[in-house]
């Protein structure tokens, strides 16, 4: 052990923390510290960490098409608030070039400024970082490094499973600046993007919104898409639900009235029954 490590160990011991766990634990901590310092000082450590296998298919990242912003049931959304649960629908059969089980392919979610290239995203532990954002599921877990379905053929593609319900409610007000963003899904090999699908959304600040203080809109939403948080009126889906509820109530009332008006066909009963005569 070098004199600098001995000095460091003595300083830590002087603080009293190692004495509380015993001299044996102190020796273990000092040994681990020496190992870490040795690895960091090794000239080969940096080069080994930077060696990443190339993407098997080679070439530049490929834009595979668009996603559709939907509600968790698959109905297209035109927009929503931070508490609105949404999801991203990929084209049918979308898959990564390989699967997660045997080929190290994983699925990532991303939200990046519209001018950024999805093919150059650097994924951290929970997804894009800095002014590029991860997506979060309704249970607050990041949608990052998700596994594909197991390939049906050796070396074949890994189909991407249906995405869970997602939310912006994990963010705090001001975390996502207002602007136009690209939101989507990517297939990565050792965190390198090979293919991706995305669409544009617009984020606007809304001080009246909770919990994240924002609203979003989808400029490319298909015809008939709705915004369930629209304050200007009821959404078509809510109106339809109200109409169906009223119709069901009318059927129940009509059925009850018909039952009351139906004549009683059962045999009448009499209070003064003649007692049986025993022989």
CSV table of C-alpha atoms in Angstrom, one decimal:
chain,number,residue,atom,x,y,z
A,1,UNK,CA,0.0,0.0,0.0
A,2,UNK,CA,1.3,3.5,-0.9
A,3,UNK,CA,2.1,6.1,1.8
A,4,UNK,CA,-0.8,8.2,0.5
A,5,UNK,CA,-3.3,5.4,1.0
A,6,UNK,CA,-1.9,4.8,4.5
A,7,UNK,CA,-2.4,8.5,5.2
A,8,UNK,CA,-5.9,8.4,3.9
A,9,UNK,CA,-6.8,5.4,6.0
A,10,UNK,CA,-5.4,7.1,9.1
A,11,UNK,CA,-7.5,10.2,8.5
A,12,UNK,CA,-10.6,8.1,8.1
A,13,UNK,CA,-9.8,6.2,11.2
A,14,UNK,CA,-9.2,9.4,13.1
A,15,UNK,CA,-12.8,10.4,12.3
A,16,UNK,CA,-14.0,7.4,14.3
A,17,UNK,CA,-16.1,5.8,11.7
A,18,UNK,CA,-13.9,2.8,11.2
A,19,UNK,CA,-13.3,2.2,14.9
A,20,UNK,CA,-17.1,1.7,15.2
A,21,UNK,CA,-16.9,-1.3,12.9
A,22,UNK,CA,-13.7,-2.7,14.2
A,23,UNK,CA,-10.1,-3.0,13.0
A,24,UNK,CA,-10.9,-5.9,10.7
A,25,UNK,CA,-13.5,-3.8,8.8
A,26,UNK,CA,-11.0,-1.0,8.6
A,27,UNK,CA,-8.5,-3.2,6.9
A,28,UNK,CA,-11.1,-4.3,4.4
A,29,UNK,CA,-12.1,-0.7,3.6
A,30,UNK,CA,-8.4,0.2,3.1
A,31,UNK,CA,-7.9,-2.8,0.8
A,32,UNK,CA,-10.9,-1.8,-1.3
A,33,UNK,CA,-9.7,1.8,-1.5
A,34,UNK,CA,-6.3,0.6,-2.7
A,35,UNK,CA,-8.0,-1.6,-5.4
A,36,UNK,CA,-10.1,1.3,-6.6
A,37,UNK,CA,-7.2,3.7,-6.8
A,38,UNK,CA,-5.1,1.1,-8.6
A,39,UNK,CA,-7.8,0.5,-11.2
A,40,UNK,CA,-8.2,4.3,-11.8
A,41,UNK,CA,-4.5,4.7,-12.1
A,42,UNK,CA,-4.1,1.8,-14.6
A,43,UNK,CA,-3.5,3.1,-18.1
A,44,UNK,CA,-5.6,0.3,-19.6
A,45,UNK,CA,-8.7,1.1,-17.5
A,46,UNK,CA,-9.9,4.0,-19.6
A,47,UNK,CA,-9.3,2.2,-22.9
A,48,UNK,CA,-11.1,-0.9,-21.7
A,49,UNK,CA,-14.2,1.2,-20.6
A,50,UNK,CA,-14.3,2.9,-23.9
A,51,UNK,CA,-14.2,-0.3,-26.0
A,52,UNK,CA,-17.8,-0.9,-27.1
A,53,UNK,CA,-18.7,-3.6,-29.6
A,54,UNK,CA,-19.8,-2.1,-32.9
A,55,UNK,CA,-23.5,-2.4,-33.9
A,56,UNK,CA,-23.8,-5.8,-35.8
A,57,UNK,CA,-25.7,-4.3,-38.7
A,58,UNK,CA,-23.3,-1.4,-39.0
A,59,UNK,CA,-24.1,1.9,-40.7
A,60,UNK,CA,-25.9,5.0,-39.4
A,61,UNK,CA,-29.0,4.9,-37.2
A,62,UNK,CA,-32.2,4.3,-39.1
A,63,UNK,CA,-35.4,6.3,-38.8
A,64,UNK,CA,-38.0,3.5,-38.9
A,65,UNK,CA,-41.1,5.8,-38.9
A,66,UNK,CA,-43.5,7.5,-36.5
A,67,UNK,CA,-45.2,6.7,-33.3
A,68,UNK,CA,-48.7,7.7,-32.4
A,69,UNK,CA,-49.4,9.3,-29.0
A,70,UNK,CA,-52.4,7.5,-27.5
A,71,UNK,CA,-54.1,7.0,-24.2
A,72,UNK,CA,-53.4,3.7,-22.4
A,73,UNK,CA,-56.3,2.1,-24.3
A,74,UNK,CA,-54.9,3.0,-27.7
A,75,UNK,CA,-57.2,6.0,-28.6
A,76,UNK,CA,-55.1,8.8,-30.3
A,77,UNK,CA,-54.5,11.9,-28.2
A,78,UNK,CA,-54.3,15.4,-29.5
A,79,UNK,CA,-52.8,16.6,-26.2
A,80,UNK,CA,-53.2,16.6,-22.4
A,81,UNK,CA,-51.9,17.8,-19.1
A,82,UNK,CA,-49.1,16.6,-16.9
A,83,UNK,CA,-51.4,14.2,-15.1
A,84,UNK,CA,-52.7,12.7,-18.4
A,85,UNK,CA,-51.7,9.1,-18.9
A,86,UNK,CA,-50.5,8.5,-22.4
A,87,UNK,CA,-48.6,5.9,-24.4
A,88,UNK,CA,-46.7,5.5,-27.7
A,89,UNK,CA,-48.0,3.2,-30.3
A,90,UNK,CA,-45.4,1.8,-32.7
A,91,UNK,CA,-46.2,0.4,-36.2
A,92,UNK,CA,-47.4,-3.2,-36.1
A,93,UNK,CA,-44.5,-5.7,-35.8
A,94,UNK,CA,-41.9,-3.1,-34.8
A,95,UNK,CA,-38.8,-4.9,-33.6
A,96,UNK,CA,-35.1,-4.4,-32.7
A,97,UNK,CA,-32.5,-6.1,-35.0
A,98,UNK,CA,-31.9,-8.6,-32.2
A,99,UNK,CA,-33.4,-9.5,-28.9
A,100,UNK,CA,-32.4,-8.8,-25.3
A,101,UNK,CA,-32.1,-12.4,-24.1
A,102,UNK,CA,-29.1,-13.4,-26.2
A,103,UNK,CA,-28.1,-10.4,-28.3
A,104,UNK,CA,-27.9,-7.4,-26.0
A,105,UNK,CA,-30.5,-5.3,-27.7
A,106,UNK,CA,-32.7,-3.0,-25.5
A,107,UNK,CA,-35.6,-0.6,-25.9
A,108,UNK,CA,-35.3,3.1,-24.8
A,109,UNK,CA,-37.7,6.0,-24.5
A,110,UNK,CA,-36.7,9.5,-25.2
A,111,UNK,CA,-37.9,13.1,-25.2
A,112,UNK,CA,-35.4,15.5,-26.9
A,113,UNK,CA,-35.5,19.0,-28.4
A,114,UNK,CA,-36.9,18.9,-32.0
A,115,UNK,CA,-33.5,20.0,-33.4
A,116,UNK,CA,-31.6,17.1,-31.9
A,117,UNK,CA,-30.8,13.8,-33.7
A,118,UNK,CA,-32.3,10.7,-32.0
A,119,UNK,CA,-29.5,8.7,-33.5
A,120,UNK,CA,-26.9,10.5,-31.4
A,121,UNK,CA,-28.5,10.2,-27.9
A,122,UNK,CA,-26.2,9.0,-25.2
A,123,UNK,CA,-28.2,6.9,-22.8
A,124,UNK,CA,-27.4,6.9,-19.1
A,125,UNK,CA,-28.8,4.7,-16.3
A,126,UNK,CA,-32.3,6.1,-16.6
A,127,UNK,CA,-32.2,7.2,-20.3
A,128,UNK,CA,-31.2,10.5,-21.9
A,129,UNK,CA,-29.8,13.2,-19.6
A,130,UNK,CA,-29.3,16.9,-19.5
A,131,UNK,CA,-31.6,18.8,-21.8
A,132,UNK,CA,-32.7,15.4,-23.2
A,133,UNK,CA,-35.2,13.6,-21.1
A,134,UNK,CA,-36.2,10.0,-20.3
A,135,UNK,CA,-39.8,8.8,-20.4
A,136,UNK,CA,-41.4,7.6,-17.2
A,137,UNK,CA,-44.1,4.9,-16.7
A,138,UNK,CA,-47.2,5.6,-14.6
A,139,UNK,CA,-45.4,3.9,-11.6
A,140,UNK,CA,-42.6,6.5,-11.8
A,141,UNK,CA,-40.1,4.0,-13.2
A,142,UNK,CA,-38.0,5.2,-16.2
A,143,UNK,CA,-38.8,3.6,-19.5
A,144,UNK,CA,-35.2,2.7,-20.3
A,145,UNK,CA,-33.2,-0.4,-21.0
A,146,UNK,CA,-36.4,-2.4,-21.5
A,147,UNK,CA,-36.2,-5.9,-22.8
A,148,UNK,CA,-37.6,-7.1,-26.1
A,149,UNK,CA,-39.6,-10.3,-26.6
A,150,UNK,CA,-37.4,-13.4,-27.1
A,151,UNK,CA,-36.6,-13.9,-30.8
A,152,UNK,CA,-38.5,-16.9,-32.4
A,153,UNK,CA,-35.4,-17.7,-34.4
A,154,UNK,CA,-31.7,-17.8,-33.4
A,155,UNK,CA,-30.2,-14.4,-34.1
A,156,UNK,CA,-33.6,-13.1,-35.2
A,157,UNK,CA,-35.2,-9.7,-34.3
A,158,UNK,CA,-36.7,-8.9,-30.9
A,159,UNK,CA,-40.3,-7.7,-31.1
A,160,UNK,CA,-41.0,-4.6,-29.0
A,161,UNK,CA,-43.8,-5.2,-26.5
A,162,UNK,CA,-46.7,-2.7,-26.1
A,163,UNK,CA,-45.5,0.3,-24.1
A,164,UNK,CA,-47.0,0.8,-20.6
A,165,UNK,CA,-49.0,3.9,-19.6
A,166,UNK,CA,-46.6,6.9,-19.4
A,167,UNK,CA,-46.8,10.2,-17.6
A,168,UNK,CA,-45.2,13.6,-17.3
A,169,UNK,CA,-46.3,13.8,-13.7
A,170,UNK,CA,-42.9,12.6,-12.5
A,171,UNK,CA,-41.4,16.0,-13.4
A,172,UNK,CA,-41.5,19.2,-11.4
A,173,UNK,CA,-42.6,22.5,-12.8
A,174,UNK,CA,-39.9,24.0,-14.9
A,175,UNK,CA,-38.0,20.7,-15.4
A,176,UNK,CA,-39.0,20.6,-19.1
A,177,UNK,CA,-38.7,24.0,-20.8
A,178,UNK,CA,-41.5,25.0,-23.2
A,179,UNK,CA,-40.8,24.1,-26.8
A,180,UNK,CA,-41.1,21.5,-29.5
A,181,UNK,CA,-39.7,18.1,-28.8
A,182,UNK,CA,-39.3,14.7,-30.5
A,183,UNK,CA,-40.7,11.9,-28.4
A,184,UNK,CA,-40.1,8.3,-29.3
A,185,UNK,CA,-38.6,4.8,-28.9
A,186,UNK,CA,-35.2,3.6,-29.9
A,187,UNK,CA,-33.4,0.2,-30.2
A,188,UNK,CA,-29.9,0.2,-28.8
A,189,UNK,CA,-26.9,-2.1,-28.8
A,190,UNK,CA,-24.6,-1.4,-25.8
A,191,UNK,CA,-26.5,2.0,-25.6
A,192,UNK,CA,-25.8,2.8,-29.2
A,193,UNK,CA,-28.8,3.7,-31.3
A,194,UNK,CA,-29.5,1.6,-34.3
A,195,UNK,CA,-33.2,2.3,-35.1
A,196,UNK,CA,-35.8,4.6,-33.7
A,197,UNK,CA,-39.4,5.8,-34.1
A,198,UNK,CA,-40.7,9.2,-33.1
A,199,UNK,CA,-43.1,12.1,-33.5
A,200,UNK,CA,-43.3,15.7,-32.5
A,201,UNK,CA,-45.1,17.1,-29.4
A,202,UNK,CA,-45.3,20.7,-28.1
A,203,UNK,CA,-44.7,21.4,-24.4
A,204,UNK,CA,-46.2,24.6,-22.9
A,205,UNK,CA,-45.9,25.9,-19.4
A,206,UNK,CA,-49.2,26.0,-17.4
A,207,UNK,CA,-49.0,27.4,-13.9
A,208,UNK,CA,-52.5,26.1,-13.1
A,209,UNK,CA,-51.5,22.5,-14.0
A,210,UNK,CA,-50.5,20.0,-11.3
A,211,UNK,CA,-48.1,18.3,-10.7
A,212,UNK,CA,-45.7,19.3,-13.4
A,213,UNK,CA,-47.1,22.7,-14.5
A,214,UNK,CA,-47.3,21.8,-18.2
A,215,UNK,CA,-49.5,20.9,-21.0
A,216,UNK,CA,-48.7,19.0,-24.2
A,217,UNK,CA,-50.1,19.0,-27.7
A,218,UNK,CA,-49.5,16.7,-30.7
A,219,UNK,CA,-49.4,18.6,-34.0
A,220,UNK,CA,-49.4,15.4,-36.1
A,221,UNK,CA,-52.3,13.7,-34.2
A,222,UNK,CA,-54.7,11.8,-36.5
A,223,UNK,CA,-58.2,13.0,-37.2
A,224,UNK,CA,-60.5,12.4,-34.3
A,225,UNK,CA,-57.8,12.5,-31.6
A,226,UNK,CA,-58.9,14.1,-28.4
A,227,UNK,CA,-57.5,16.1,-25.5
A,228,UNK,CA,-59.0,14.6,-22.3
A,229,UNK,CA,-57.8,17.7,-20.3
A,230,UNK,CA,-59.4,20.2,-22.6
A,231,UNK,CA,-61.0,22.9,-20.4
A,232,UNK,CA,-63.1,24.4,-23.3
A,233,UNK,CA,-65.6,21.6,-23.3
A,234,UNK,CA,-66.3,18.0,-22.8
A,235,UNK,CA,-64.3,15.6,-24.8
A,236,UNK,CA,-66.2,13.5,-27.4
A,237,UNK,CA,-65.4,10.3,-25.4
A,238,UNK,CA,-66.8,11.8,-22.2
A,239,UNK,CA,-69.9,13.0,-24.0
A,240,UNK,CA,-70.4,9.5,-25.4
A,241,UNK,CA,-70.0,7.9,-22.0
A,242,UNK,CA,-72.7,10.3,-20.6
A,243,UNK,CA,-75.1,9.5,-23.4
A,244,UNK,CA,-74.6,5.8,-22.9
A,245,UNK,CA,-75.1,6.2,-19.2
A,246,UNK,CA,-78.4,8.1,-19.7
A,247,UNK,CA,-79.6,5.5,-22.1
A,248,UNK,CA,-78.9,2.7,-19.7
A,249,UNK,CA,-80.8,4.5,-16.9
A,250,UNK,CA,-83.8,5.0,-19.2
A,251,UNK,CA,-83.8,1.2,-20.0
A,252,UNK,CA,-83.8,0.4,-16.3
A,253,UNK,CA,-86.7,2.8,-15.5
A,254,UNK,CA,-88.8,1.5,-18.4
A,255,UNK,CA,-88.1,-2.1,-17.4
A,256,UNK,CA,-89.2,-1.3,-13.8
A,257,UNK,CA,-92.5,0.3,-15.0
A,258,UNK,CA,-93.3,-2.6,-17.2
A,259,UNK,CA,-92.8,-5.0,-14.4
A,260,UNK,CA,-95.2,-3.0,-12.2
A,261,UNK,CA,-97.9,-2.9,-14.9
A,262,UNK,CA,-97.7,-6.6,-15.6
A,263,UNK,CA,-100.8,-8.5,-14.1
A,264,UNK,CA,-100.2,-10.9,-11.3
A,265,UNK,CA,-100.8,-14.4,-12.7
A,266,UNK,CA,-99.9,-16.3,-9.5
A,267,UNK,CA,-102.6,-18.1,-7.6
A,268,UNK,CA,-104.2,-15.9,-5.0
A,269,UNK,CA,-103.7,-16.6,-1.3
A,270,UNK,CA,-106.3,-16.4,1.4
A,271,UNK,CA,-105.9,-15.6,4.9
A,272,UNK,CA,-108.8,-17.8,6.1
A,273,UNK,CA,-107.7,-21.2,5.1
A,274,UNK,CA,-109.8,-24.2,6.2
A,275,UNK,CA,-107.9,-26.5,8.6
A,276,UNK,CA,-107.2,-30.0,7.4
A,277,UNK,CA,-109.5,-32.7,8.9
A,278,UNK,CA,-107.6,-35.7,10.1
A,279,UNK,CA,-109.3,-39.0,9.7
